Backbone as JSON, one array per atom type, in Angstrom:
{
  "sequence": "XXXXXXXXXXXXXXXXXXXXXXXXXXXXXXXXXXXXXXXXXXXXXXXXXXXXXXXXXXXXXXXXXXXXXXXXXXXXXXXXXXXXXXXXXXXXXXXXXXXXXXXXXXXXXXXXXXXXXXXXXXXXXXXXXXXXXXXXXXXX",
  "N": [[69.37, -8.0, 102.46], [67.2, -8.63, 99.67], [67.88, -11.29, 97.46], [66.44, -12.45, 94.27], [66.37, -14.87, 91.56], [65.55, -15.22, 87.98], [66.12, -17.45, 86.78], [65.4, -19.73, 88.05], [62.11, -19.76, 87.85], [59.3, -20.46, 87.18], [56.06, -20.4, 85.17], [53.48, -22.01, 87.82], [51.42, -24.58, 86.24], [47.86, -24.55, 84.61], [45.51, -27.07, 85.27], [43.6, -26.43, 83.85], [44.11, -25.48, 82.04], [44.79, -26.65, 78.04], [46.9, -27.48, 75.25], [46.24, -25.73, 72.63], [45.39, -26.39, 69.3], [45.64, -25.31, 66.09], [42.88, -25.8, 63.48], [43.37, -25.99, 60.06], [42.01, -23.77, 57.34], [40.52, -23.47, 54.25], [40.43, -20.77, 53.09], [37.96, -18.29, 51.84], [39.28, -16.84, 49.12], [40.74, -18.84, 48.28], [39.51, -20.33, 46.52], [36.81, -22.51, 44.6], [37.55, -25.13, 44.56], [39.23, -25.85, 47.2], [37.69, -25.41, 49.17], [35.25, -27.21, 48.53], [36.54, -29.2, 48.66], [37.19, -29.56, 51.27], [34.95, -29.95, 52.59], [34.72, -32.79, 52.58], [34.23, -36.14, 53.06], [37.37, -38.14, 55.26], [40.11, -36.77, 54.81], [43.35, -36.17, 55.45], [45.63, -34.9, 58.12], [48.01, -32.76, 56.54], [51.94, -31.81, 57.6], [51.49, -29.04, 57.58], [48.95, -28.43, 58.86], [47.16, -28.65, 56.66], [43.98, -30.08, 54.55], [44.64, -33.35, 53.33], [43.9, -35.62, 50.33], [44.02, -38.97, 49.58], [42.75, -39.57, 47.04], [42.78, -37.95, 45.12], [42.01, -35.98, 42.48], [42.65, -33.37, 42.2], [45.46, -31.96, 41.36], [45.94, -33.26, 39.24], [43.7, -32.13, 37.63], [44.54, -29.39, 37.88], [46.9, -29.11, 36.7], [45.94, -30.21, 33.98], [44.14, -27.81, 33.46], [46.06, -25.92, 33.44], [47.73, -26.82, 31.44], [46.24, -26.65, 29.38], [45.48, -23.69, 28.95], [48.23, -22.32, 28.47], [48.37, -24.27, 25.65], [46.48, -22.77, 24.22], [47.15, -20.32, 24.45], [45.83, -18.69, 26.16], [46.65, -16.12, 28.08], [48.16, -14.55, 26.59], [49.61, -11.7, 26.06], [49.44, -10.72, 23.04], [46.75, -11.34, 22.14], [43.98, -10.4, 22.1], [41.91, -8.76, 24.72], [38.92, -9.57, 26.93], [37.6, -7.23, 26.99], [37.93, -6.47, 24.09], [37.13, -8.45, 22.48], [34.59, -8.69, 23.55], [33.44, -6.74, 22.13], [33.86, -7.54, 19.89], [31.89, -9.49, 19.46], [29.53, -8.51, 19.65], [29.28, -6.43, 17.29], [29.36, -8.27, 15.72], [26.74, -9.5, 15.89], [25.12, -7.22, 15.78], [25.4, -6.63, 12.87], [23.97, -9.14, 12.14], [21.41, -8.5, 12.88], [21.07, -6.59, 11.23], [20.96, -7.4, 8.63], [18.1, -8.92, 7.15], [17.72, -12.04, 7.4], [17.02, -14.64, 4.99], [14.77, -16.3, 5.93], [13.31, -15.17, 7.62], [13.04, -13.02, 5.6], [11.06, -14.6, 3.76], [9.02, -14.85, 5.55], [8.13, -11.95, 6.2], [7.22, -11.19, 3.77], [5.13, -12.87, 2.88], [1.63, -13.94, 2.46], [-1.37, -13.39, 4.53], [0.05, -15.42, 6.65], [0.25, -16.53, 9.95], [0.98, -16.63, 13.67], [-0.18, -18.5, 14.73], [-1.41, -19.97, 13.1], [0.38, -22.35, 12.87], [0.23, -23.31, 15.26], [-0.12, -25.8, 17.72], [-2.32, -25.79, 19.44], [-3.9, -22.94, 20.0], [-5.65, -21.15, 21.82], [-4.15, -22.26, 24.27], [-1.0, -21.45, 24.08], [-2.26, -18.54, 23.95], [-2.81, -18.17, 26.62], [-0.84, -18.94, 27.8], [1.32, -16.68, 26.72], [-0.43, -14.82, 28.14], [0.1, -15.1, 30.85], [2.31, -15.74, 31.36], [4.23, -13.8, 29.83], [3.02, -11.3, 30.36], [1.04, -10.12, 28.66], [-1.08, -8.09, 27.5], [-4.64, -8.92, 26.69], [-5.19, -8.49, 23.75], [-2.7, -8.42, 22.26], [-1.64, -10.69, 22.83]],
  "CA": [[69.03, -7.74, 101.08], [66.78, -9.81, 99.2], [68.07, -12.02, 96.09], [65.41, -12.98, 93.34], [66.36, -15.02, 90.46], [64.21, -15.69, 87.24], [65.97, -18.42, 86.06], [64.77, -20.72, 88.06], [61.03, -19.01, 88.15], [58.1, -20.99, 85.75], [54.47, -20.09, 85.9], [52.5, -23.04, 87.57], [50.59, -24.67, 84.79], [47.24, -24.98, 85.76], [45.0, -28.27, 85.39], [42.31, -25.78, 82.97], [44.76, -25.27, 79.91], [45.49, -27.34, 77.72], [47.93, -27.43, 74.31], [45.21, -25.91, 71.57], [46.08, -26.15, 68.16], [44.04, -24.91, 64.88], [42.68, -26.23, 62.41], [43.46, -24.89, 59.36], [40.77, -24.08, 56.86], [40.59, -22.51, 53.39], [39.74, -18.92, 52.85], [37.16, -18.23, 50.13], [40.24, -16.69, 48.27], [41.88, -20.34, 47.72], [39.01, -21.12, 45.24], [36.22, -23.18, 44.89], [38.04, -26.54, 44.86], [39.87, -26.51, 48.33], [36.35, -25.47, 49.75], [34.85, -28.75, 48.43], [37.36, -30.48, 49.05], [37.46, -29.23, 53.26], [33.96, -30.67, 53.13], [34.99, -34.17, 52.06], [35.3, -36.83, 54.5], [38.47, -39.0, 55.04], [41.62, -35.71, 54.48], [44.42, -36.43, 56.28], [46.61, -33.31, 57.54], [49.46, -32.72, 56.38], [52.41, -31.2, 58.17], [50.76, -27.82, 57.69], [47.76, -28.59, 58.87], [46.12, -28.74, 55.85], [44.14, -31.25, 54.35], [44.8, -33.73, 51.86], [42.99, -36.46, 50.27], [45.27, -39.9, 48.91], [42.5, -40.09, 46.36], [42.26, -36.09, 44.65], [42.62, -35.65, 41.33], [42.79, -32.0, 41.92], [46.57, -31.99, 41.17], [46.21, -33.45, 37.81], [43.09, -31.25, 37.01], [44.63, -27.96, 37.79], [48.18, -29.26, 36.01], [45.36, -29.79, 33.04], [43.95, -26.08, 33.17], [47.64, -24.78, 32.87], [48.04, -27.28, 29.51], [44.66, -25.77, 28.32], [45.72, -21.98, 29.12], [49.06, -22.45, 27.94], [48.41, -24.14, 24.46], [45.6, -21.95, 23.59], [47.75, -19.14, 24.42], [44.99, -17.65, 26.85], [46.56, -15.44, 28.65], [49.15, -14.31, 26.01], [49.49, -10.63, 25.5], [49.3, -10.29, 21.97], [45.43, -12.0, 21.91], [42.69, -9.46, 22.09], [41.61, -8.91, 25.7], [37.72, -9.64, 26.93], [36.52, -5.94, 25.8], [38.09, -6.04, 22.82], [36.19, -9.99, 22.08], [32.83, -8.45, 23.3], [33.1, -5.45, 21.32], [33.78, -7.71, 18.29], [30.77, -9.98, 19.29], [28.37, -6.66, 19.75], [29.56, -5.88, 16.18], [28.58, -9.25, 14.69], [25.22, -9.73, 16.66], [24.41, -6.21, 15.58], [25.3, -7.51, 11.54], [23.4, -10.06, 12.07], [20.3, -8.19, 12.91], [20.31, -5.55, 10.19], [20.98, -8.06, 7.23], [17.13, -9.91, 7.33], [17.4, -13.47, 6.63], [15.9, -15.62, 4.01], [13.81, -17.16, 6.95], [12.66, -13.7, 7.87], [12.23, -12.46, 4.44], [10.01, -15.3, 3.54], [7.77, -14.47, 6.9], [7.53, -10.78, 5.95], [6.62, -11.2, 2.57], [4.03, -14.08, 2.81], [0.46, -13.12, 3.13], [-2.03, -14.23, 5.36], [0.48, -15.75, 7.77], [-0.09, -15.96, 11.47], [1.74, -17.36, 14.1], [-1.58, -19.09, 15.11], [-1.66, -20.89, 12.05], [1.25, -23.09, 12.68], [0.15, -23.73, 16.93], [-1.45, -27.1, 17.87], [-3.33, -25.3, 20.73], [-4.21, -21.41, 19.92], [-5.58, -20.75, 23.49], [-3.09, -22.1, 25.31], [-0.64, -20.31, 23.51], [-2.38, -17.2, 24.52], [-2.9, -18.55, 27.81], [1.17, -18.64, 28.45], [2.06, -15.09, 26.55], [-0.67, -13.49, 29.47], [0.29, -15.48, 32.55], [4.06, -15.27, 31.92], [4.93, -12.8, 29.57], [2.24, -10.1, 30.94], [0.82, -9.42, 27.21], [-2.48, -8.1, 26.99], [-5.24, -10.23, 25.95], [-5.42, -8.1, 22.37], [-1.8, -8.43, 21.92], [-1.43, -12.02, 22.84]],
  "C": [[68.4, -8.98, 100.5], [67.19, -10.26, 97.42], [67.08, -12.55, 95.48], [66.18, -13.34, 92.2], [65.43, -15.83, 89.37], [64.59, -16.6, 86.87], [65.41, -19.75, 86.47], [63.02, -20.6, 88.72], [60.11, -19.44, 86.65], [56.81, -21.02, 86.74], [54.09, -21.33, 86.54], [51.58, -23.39, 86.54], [48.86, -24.75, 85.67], [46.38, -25.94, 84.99], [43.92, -27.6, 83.92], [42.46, -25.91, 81.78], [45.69, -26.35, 79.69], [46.39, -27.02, 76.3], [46.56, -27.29, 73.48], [45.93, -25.76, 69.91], [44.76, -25.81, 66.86], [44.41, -25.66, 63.6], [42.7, -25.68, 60.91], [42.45, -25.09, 57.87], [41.0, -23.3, 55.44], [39.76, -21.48, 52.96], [38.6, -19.11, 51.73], [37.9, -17.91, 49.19], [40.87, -17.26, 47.52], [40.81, -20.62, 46.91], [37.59, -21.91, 45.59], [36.33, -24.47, 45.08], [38.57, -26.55, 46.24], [38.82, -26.3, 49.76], [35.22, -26.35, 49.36], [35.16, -29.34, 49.34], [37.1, -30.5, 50.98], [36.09, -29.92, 53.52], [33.54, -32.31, 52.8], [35.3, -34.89, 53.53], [36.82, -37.71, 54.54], [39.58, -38.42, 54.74], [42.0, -36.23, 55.98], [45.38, -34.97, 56.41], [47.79, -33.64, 57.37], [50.41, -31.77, 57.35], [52.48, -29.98, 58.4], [49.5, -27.82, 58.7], [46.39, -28.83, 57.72], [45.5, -30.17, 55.39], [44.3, -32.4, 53.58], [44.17, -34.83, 51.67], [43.63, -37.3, 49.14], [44.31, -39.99, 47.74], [41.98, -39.05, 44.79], [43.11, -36.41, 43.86], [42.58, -33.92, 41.13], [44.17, -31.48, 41.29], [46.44, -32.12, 39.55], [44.74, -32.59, 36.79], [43.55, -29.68, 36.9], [45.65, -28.04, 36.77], [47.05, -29.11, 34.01], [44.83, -29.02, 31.86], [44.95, -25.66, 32.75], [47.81, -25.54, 31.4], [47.08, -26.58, 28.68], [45.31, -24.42, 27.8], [46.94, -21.97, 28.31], [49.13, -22.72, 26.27], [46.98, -23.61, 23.87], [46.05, -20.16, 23.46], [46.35, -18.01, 25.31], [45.23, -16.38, 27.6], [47.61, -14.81, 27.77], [48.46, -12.71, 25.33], [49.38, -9.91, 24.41], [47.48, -10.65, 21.92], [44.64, -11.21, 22.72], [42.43, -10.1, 24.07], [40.11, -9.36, 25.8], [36.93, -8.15, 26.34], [36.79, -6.13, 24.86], [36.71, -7.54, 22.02], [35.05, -9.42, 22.2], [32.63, -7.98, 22.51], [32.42, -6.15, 19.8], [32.33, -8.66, 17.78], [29.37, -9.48, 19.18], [28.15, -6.82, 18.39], [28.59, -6.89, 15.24], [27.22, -9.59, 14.76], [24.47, -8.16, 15.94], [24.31, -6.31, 13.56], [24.73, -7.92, 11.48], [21.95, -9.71, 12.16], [19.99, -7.15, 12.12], [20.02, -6.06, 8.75], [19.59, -8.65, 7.7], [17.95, -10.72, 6.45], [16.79, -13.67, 5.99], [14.63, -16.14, 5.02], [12.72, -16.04, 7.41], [12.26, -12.79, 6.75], [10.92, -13.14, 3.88], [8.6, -15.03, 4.25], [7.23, -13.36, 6.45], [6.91, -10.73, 4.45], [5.27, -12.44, 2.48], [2.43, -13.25, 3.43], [-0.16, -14.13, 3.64], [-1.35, -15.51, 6.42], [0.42, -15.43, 9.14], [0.58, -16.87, 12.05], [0.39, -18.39, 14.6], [-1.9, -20.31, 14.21], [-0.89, -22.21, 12.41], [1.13, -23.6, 14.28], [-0.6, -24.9, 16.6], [-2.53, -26.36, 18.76], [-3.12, -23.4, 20.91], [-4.36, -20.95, 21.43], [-4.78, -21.11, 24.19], [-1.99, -21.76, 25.17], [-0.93, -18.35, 24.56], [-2.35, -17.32, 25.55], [-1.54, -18.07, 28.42], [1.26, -17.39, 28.03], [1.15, -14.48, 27.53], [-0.29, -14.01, 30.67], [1.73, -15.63, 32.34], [4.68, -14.73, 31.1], [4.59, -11.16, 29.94], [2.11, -9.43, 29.82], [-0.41, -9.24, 27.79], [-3.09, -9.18, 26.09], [-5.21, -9.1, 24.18], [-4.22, -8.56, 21.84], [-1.66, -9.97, 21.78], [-2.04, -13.02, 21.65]]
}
């Protein structure tokens, strides 16, 4: 009868492989700072692998952001979300263009004003509104 035991049974290693280890890298997910930073020279890894740099003020800029966010109350659930802010900037931008101005009443009421009047250089003027706004020459 034949006896086999595994405990004393290890692969040969062979001369080809060696111990690989990875490098560890940050995702696009981690941000745009720790994808700078990975292209900095002189990080040291840390016991993660990751890498760090003795001279990064990233620490005290992000700690920063949170004092910002925090006493401005940015993310605080009572304070109007981003639709509600556009909506209200829509609102005022659209105010703003039905009241005419003094600056704009003056223009429409003035006779014999032209924007021509007030150019140092008439043709070149027209020159730019047809080669980069694509006016007609009558319009321009």
């Amino acid at each position: 009868s034949l006896s086999f035991s595994f405990s004393s049974f290890s692969p040969p290693l062979s001369p080809c492989l060696s111990p690989a280890f990875y490098s560890a890298a940050p995702l696009t997910s981690a941000g745009i700072i720790p994808i700078m930073q990975s292209l900095c020279p002189d990080g040291q890894r840390d016991e993660f692998g990751f890498l760090q740099y003795k001279n990064s003020t990233v620490t005290q800029l992000l700690e920063r952001i949170s004092e910002v966010v925090e006493q401005n109350h940015l993310f605080d659930p009572d304070r109007p979300g981003l639709e509600e802010e556009l909506e209200s900037l829509r609102h005022r931008l659209e105010t703003l263009s039905a009241v005419p101005s003094g600056l704009e009443t003056g223009f429409n009421t003035s006779r014999g004003f032209t924007v021509g009047s007030v150019l140092r250089d008439q043709a070149g003027f027209q020159q730019f509104l047809q080669r980069n706004l694509s006016l007609s020459n009558d319009t321009a």
